[in-house]
Short mmCIF file of C-alpha atoms in Angstrom, two decimals:
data_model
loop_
_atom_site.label_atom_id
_atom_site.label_comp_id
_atom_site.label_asym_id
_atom_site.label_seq_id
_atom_site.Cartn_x
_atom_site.Cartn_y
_atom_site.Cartn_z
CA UNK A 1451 156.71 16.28 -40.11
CA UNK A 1452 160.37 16.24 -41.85
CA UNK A 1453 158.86 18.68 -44.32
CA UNK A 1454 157.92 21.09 -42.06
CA UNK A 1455 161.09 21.19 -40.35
CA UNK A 1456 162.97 21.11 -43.78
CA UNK A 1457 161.00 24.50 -44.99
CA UNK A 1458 161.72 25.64 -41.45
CA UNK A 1459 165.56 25.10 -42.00
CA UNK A 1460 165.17 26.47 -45.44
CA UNK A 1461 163.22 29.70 -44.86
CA UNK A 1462 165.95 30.58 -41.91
CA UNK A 1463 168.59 30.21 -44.40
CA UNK A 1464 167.12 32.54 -46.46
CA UNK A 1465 166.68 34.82 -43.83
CA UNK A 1466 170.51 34.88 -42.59
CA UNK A 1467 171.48 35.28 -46.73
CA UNK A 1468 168.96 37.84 -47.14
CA UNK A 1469 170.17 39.40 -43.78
CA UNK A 1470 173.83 39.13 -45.19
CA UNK A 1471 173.00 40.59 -48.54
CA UNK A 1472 171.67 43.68 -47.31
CA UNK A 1473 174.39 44.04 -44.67
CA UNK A 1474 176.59 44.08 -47.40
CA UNK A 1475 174.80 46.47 -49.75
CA UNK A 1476 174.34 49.13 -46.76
CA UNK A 1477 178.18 48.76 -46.03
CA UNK A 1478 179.11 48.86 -49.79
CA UNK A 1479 176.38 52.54 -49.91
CA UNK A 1480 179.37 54.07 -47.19
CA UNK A 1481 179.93 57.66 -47.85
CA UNK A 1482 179.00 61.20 -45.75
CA UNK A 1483 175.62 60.61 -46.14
CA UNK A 1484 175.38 60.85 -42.12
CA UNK A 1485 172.18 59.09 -42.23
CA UNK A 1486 169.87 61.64 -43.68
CA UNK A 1487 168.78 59.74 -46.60
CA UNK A 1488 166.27 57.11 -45.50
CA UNK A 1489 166.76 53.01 -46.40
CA UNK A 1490 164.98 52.78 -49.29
CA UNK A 1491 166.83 55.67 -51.42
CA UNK A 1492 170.32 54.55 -50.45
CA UNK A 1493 168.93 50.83 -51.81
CA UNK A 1494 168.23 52.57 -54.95
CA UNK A 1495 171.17 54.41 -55.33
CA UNK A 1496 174.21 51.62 -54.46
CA UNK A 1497 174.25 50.18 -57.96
CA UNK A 1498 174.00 53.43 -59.53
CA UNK A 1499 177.05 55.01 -60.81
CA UNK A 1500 177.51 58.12 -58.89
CA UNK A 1501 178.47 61.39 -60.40
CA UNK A 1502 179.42 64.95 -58.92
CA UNK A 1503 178.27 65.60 -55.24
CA UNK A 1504 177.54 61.53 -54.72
CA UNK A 1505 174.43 61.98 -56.87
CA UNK A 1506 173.80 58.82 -59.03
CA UNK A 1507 174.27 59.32 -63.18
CA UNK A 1508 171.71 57.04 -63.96
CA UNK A 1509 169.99 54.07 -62.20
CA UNK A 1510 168.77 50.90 -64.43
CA UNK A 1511 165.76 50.19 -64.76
CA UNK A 1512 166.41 47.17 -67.41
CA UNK A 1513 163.72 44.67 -67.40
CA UNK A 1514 164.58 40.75 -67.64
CA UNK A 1515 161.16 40.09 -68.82
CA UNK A 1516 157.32 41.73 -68.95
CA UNK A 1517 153.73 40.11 -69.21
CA UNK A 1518 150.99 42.21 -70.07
CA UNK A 1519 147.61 40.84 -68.94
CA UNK A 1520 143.95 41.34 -69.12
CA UNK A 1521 142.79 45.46 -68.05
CA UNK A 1522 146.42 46.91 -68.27
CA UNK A 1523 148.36 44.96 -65.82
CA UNK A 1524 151.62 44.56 -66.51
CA UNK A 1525 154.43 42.78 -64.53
CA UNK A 1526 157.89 43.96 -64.89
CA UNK A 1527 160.61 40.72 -63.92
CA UNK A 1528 163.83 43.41 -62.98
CA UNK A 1529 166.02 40.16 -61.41
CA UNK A 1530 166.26 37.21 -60.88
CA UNK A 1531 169.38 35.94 -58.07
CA UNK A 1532 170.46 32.94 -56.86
CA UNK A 1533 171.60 33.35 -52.86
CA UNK A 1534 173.62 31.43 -51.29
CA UNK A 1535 171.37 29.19 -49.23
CA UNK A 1536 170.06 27.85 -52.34
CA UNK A 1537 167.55 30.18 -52.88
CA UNK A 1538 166.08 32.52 -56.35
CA UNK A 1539 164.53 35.52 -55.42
CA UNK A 1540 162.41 37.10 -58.53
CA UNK A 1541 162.05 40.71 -58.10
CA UNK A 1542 160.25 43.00 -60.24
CA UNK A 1543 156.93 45.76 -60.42
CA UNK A 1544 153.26 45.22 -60.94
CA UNK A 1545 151.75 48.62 -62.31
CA UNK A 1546 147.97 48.95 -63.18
CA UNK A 1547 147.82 50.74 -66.50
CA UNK A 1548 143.92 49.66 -67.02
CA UNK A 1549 140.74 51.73 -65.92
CA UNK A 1550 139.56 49.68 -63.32
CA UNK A 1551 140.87 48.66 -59.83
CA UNK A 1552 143.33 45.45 -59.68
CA UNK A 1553 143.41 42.98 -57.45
CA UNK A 1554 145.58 39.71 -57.78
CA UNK A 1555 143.21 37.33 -56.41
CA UNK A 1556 143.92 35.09 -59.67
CA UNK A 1557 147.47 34.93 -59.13
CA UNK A 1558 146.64 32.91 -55.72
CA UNK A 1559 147.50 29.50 -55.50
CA UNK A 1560 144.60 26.80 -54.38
CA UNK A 1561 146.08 25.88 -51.46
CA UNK A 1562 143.29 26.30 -49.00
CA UNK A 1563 145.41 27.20 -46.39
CA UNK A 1564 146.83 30.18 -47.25
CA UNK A 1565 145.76 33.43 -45.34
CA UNK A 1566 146.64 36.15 -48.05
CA UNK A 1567 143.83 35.84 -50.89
CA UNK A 1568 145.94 38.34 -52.89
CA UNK A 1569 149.30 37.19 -53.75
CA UNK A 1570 151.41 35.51 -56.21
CA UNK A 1571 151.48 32.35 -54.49
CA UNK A 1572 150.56 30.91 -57.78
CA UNK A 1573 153.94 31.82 -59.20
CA UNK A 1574 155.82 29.47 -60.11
CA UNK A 1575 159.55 28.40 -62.34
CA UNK A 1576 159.98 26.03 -65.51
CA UNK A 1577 162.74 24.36 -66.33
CA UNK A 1578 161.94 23.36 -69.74
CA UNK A 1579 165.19 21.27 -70.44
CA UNK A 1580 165.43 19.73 -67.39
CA UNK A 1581 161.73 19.09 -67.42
CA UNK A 1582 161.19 20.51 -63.37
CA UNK A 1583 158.91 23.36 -62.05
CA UNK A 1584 159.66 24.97 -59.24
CA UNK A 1585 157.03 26.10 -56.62
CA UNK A 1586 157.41 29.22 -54.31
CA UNK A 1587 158.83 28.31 -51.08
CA UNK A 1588 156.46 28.26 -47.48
CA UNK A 1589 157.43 29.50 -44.43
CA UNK A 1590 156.86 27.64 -40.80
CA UNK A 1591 153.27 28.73 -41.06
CA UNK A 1592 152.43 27.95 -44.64
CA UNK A 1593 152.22 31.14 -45.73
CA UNK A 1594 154.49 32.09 -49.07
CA UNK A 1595 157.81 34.10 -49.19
CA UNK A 1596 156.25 35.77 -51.94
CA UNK A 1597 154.63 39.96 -52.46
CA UNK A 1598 151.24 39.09 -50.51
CA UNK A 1599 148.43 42.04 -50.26
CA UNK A 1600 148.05 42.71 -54.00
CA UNK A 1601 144.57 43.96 -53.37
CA UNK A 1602 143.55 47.59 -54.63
CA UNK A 1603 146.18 48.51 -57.19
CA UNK A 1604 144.58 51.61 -58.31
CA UNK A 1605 145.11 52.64 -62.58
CA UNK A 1606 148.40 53.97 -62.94
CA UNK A 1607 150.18 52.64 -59.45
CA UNK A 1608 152.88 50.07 -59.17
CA UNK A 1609 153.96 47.88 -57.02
CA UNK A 1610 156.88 46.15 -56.52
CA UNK A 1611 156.75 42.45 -56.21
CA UNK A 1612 159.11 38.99 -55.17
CA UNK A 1613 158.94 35.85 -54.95
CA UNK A 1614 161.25 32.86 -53.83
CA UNK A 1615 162.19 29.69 -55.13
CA UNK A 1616 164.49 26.46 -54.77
CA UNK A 1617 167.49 27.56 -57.48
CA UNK A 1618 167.54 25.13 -59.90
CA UNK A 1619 171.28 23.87 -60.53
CA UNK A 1620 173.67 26.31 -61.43
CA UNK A 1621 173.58 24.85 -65.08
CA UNK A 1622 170.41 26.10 -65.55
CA UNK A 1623 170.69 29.86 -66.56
CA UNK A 1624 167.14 30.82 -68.40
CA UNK A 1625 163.66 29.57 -66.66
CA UNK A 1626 159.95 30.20 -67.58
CA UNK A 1627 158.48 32.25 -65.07
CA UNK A 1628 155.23 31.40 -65.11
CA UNK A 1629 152.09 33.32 -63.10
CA UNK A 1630 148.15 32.28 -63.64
CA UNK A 1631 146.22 34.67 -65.75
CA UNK A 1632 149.19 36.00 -67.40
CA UNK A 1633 151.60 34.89 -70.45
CA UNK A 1634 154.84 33.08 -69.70
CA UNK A 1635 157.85 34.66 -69.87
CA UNK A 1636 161.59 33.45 -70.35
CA UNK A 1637 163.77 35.04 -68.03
CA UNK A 1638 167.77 35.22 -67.41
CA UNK A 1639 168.96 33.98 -63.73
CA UNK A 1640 171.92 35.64 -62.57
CA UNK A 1641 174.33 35.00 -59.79
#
């Protein structure tokens, strides 16, 4: 029962610092823009440098890690940020560069409970040196704070993807991030 109400507690904190973050990213966008640009392209354009007329010069698109897999899928790791309620959020892109239709039903966990049968519940952070793996976080219901609905990834679409984890201690700066079916891959944490 204490577990429940701990990943209660803990997926409400990461709620408010996910709530904060993205207060402060819309605030830190400002400008003229008079709202005609919709949420998701003033996202994409607050950490890119911005030239003449508020147009950005060039948006990043550096990649902290990649696995290729079986058929053309490829995952793309872009970040990976502690928050301040304790929290890593993994963010990156599944694309389908195969032939066939993808869907992530291998990248499940075997929890039994779970209602999404295509996510990347499965996910999941090594430690190597410090000899701890950490597991996606639950919410309330059981259900994963993770990309869910990875079913029907057509050839050549992407998808972005997330997942969140415990942070490990802030000495701990590289992990393994580690999803079934596909290759490990070492990636930098930042923040």
């Amino acid at each position: 029962m204490s577990n429940r109400h701990t990943t209660k507690a803990l997926r409400s904190a990461a709620a408010v610092a996910l709530t904060a973050t993205m207060a402060i990213a819309v605030t830190g966008c400002g400008g003229d823009s008079g709202g005609s640009k919709s949420d998701k392209d003033s996202s994409k354009e607050s950490a890119a440098p911005q030239g003449d007329g508020n147009k950005p010069v060039a948006q990043s698109t550096a990649a902290i890690g990649e696995m290729k897999g079986a058929d053309g899928i490829v995952v793309t790791l872009n970040s990976a940020v502690r928050d301040d309620g304790g929290f890593l959020t993994v963010n990156g892109t599944v694309t389908n560069r195969g032939s066939k239709v993808f869907n992530a039903f291998a990248w499940r966990s075997k929890e039994t409970e779970m209602r999404s049968q295509s996510s990347i519940s499965g996910a999941s952070l090594v430690d190597a040196a410090g000899k701890k793996r950490y597991l996606i976080l639950r919410d309330t219901d059981g259900e994963c704070l993770c990309s869910t609905g990875l079913y029907g990834i057509k050839p050549n679409e992407s998808r972005p993807i997330f997942a969140q984890f415990p942070a490990p201690p802030q000495s701990v700066t590289q992990v393994d991030f580690q999803l079934p079916s596909m290759p490990t891959v070492n990636i930098k944490i930042s923040g």
